[in-house]
Coordinates of C-alpha atoms in Angstrom, one line a residue:
M1 CA 0.0 0.0 0.0
A2 CA 2.7 2.5 1.0
S3 CA 4.7 1.8 -2.2
S4 CA 1.6 2.3 -4.4
L5 CA 1.1 5.8 -2.9
G6 CA 4.7 6.7 -3.6
L7 CA 5.8 6.4 0.0
G8 CA 9.2 5.0 0.5
K9 CA 11.6 4.6 3.4
G10 CA 12.6 7.7 5.3
K11 CA 9.9 10.2 4.4
L12 CA 9.8 13.4 6.5
I13 CA 7.3 15.5 8.3
A14 CA 7.5 19.2 7.4
V15 CA 6.3 22.0 9.8
I16 CA 5.1 25.5 9.0
G17 CA 4.4 27.1 12.4
D18 CA 5.1 29.6 15.1
E19 CA 8.3 29.3 17.2
D20 CA 6.7 27.2 19.9
T21 CA 5.2 24.7 17.4
C22 CA 8.4 24.3 15.4
T23 CA 10.5 24.0 18.6
G24 CA 8.3 21.3 19.9
F25 CA 8.4 19.3 16.8
L26 CA 12.2 19.8 16.4
L27 CA 12.8 18.6 19.9
G28 CA 10.6 15.6 19.0
G29 CA 13.1 14.8 16.3
T30 CA 11.4 16.0 13.1
G31 CA 14.1 18.4 12.0
E32 CA 16.1 17.6 8.9
I33 CA 18.1 19.4 6.3
N34 CA 18.2 17.7 2.8
K35 CA 21.2 17.4 0.4
S36 CA 20.4 20.9 -0.9
R37 CA 20.6 22.3 2.6
Q38 CA 16.9 23.0 2.7
P39 CA 15.2 22.5 6.1
N40 CA 11.9 20.8 6.5
F41 CA 10.4 23.5 8.7
L42 CA 9.6 27.2 8.6
V43 CA 9.3 29.3 11.7
V44 CA 6.7 32.0 11.1
D45 CA 6.9 35.2 13.1
K46 CA 5.3 38.7 12.9
D47 CA 7.8 39.7 10.2
T48 CA 7.2 36.7 7.9
M49 CA 5.5 37.8 4.7
V50 CA 2.6 35.7 3.3
N51 CA 4.6 35.1 0.1
E52 CA 7.3 33.5 2.2
I53 CA 4.7 31.0 3.6
E54 CA 3.4 30.3 0.1
E55 CA 6.9 29.7 -1.3
C56 CA 7.7 27.4 1.6
F57 CA 4.4 25.5 1.2
N58 CA 5.1 25.1 -2.6
S59 CA 8.6 23.9 -1.9
F60 CA 7.4 21.3 0.6
T61 CA 4.7 20.0 -1.8
H62 CA 7.3 19.5 -4.5
R63 CA 9.9 17.8 -2.4
D64 CA 10.1 14.0 -2.8
D65 CA 11.3 13.4 0.8
I66 CA 8.3 15.0 2.5
A67 CA 5.1 12.9 3.3
I68 CA 3.2 15.1 5.7
I69 CA 3.0 18.9 6.1
L70 CA 1.9 20.2 9.5
I71 CA 0.8 23.8 9.4
N72 CA -0.7 26.0 12.1
Q73 CA -4.2 26.8 11.1
V74 CA -3.7 30.5 11.5
Y75 CA -1.0 30.3 8.7
A76 CA -3.1 27.9 6.6
D77 CA -5.8 30.6 6.6
M78 CA -3.3 33.0 5.1
I79 CA -2.7 30.6 2.1
R80 CA -6.1 28.9 2.1
Y81 CA -6.4 29.1 -1.7
K82 CA -3.0 27.3 -2.2
I83 CA -4.0 24.5 0.2
E84 CA -7.4 24.1 -1.6
Q85 CA -5.6 24.0 -5.0
F86 CA -3.4 21.2 -3.8
T87 CA -5.1 17.9 -4.6
K88 CA -2.4 15.2 -4.4
P89 CA -2.6 12.7 -1.5
I90 CA 1.1 13.0 -0.7
P91 CA 2.3 15.0 1.0
A92 CA -0.8 15.0 3.3
I93 CA -1.6 18.5 4.7
L94 CA -2.7 18.6 8.3
E95 CA -3.8 21.8 10.0
I96 CA -2.9 22.0 13.7
P97 CA -3.6 24.6 16.5
S98 CA -1.1 26.9 17.9
K99 CA -0.6 28.1 21.4
D100 CA -2.4 31.4 20.7
H101 CA -5.0 30.2 18.1
P102 CA -7.2 27.2 18.9
Y103 CA -8.2 24.8 16.2
D104 CA -11.5 25.6 14.3
S105 CA -12.7 22.5 12.4
S106 CA -15.0 24.7 10.3
K107 CA -12.0 26.3 8.6
D108 CA -10.1 23.0 7.9
S109 CA -10.6 22.4 4.1
I110 CA -9.2 18.9 4.3
L111 CA -11.6 17.9 7.1
R112 CA -14.5 19.3 5.1
L113 CA -13.4 17.1 2.1
A114 CA -13.2 14.1 4.4
K115 CA -16.6 14.7 5.9
G116 CA -18.1 14.8 2.3
L117 CA -16.8 11.3 1.6
F118 CA -18.8 9.6 4.3
S119 CA -22.4 9.7 5.5
A120 CA -23.7 8.9 9.0
D121 CA -24.9 5.5 7.7
D122 CA -21.3 4.5 6.9
F123 CA -20.5 4.4 10.6
R124 CA -23.4 2.2 11.7

């Protein structure tokens, strides 16, 4: 199954988030730098421009070594149109809360798509 989706050994988790989110995941061991010296994370702060977040997201979606992109929902909202345009299954995009912004399931475009795939009768 994993090989049919294009997943191989050693795929990475990428993170686009605030300093606390990135630090937590880096301490958990997700931090990597590829052969081109590109990290698999972007720390977003008050000085980060929206186009920098877009460029990083585009870079992560085109890298062969990334299987999952974790993005704080507050930053996903800034590039919502890019996330909704992305239709490939890999890398999977997961929106996560940040310390200052709680998760709002009504904003999560991936969750809305998943809800549309199933009806209540499917779980009985």
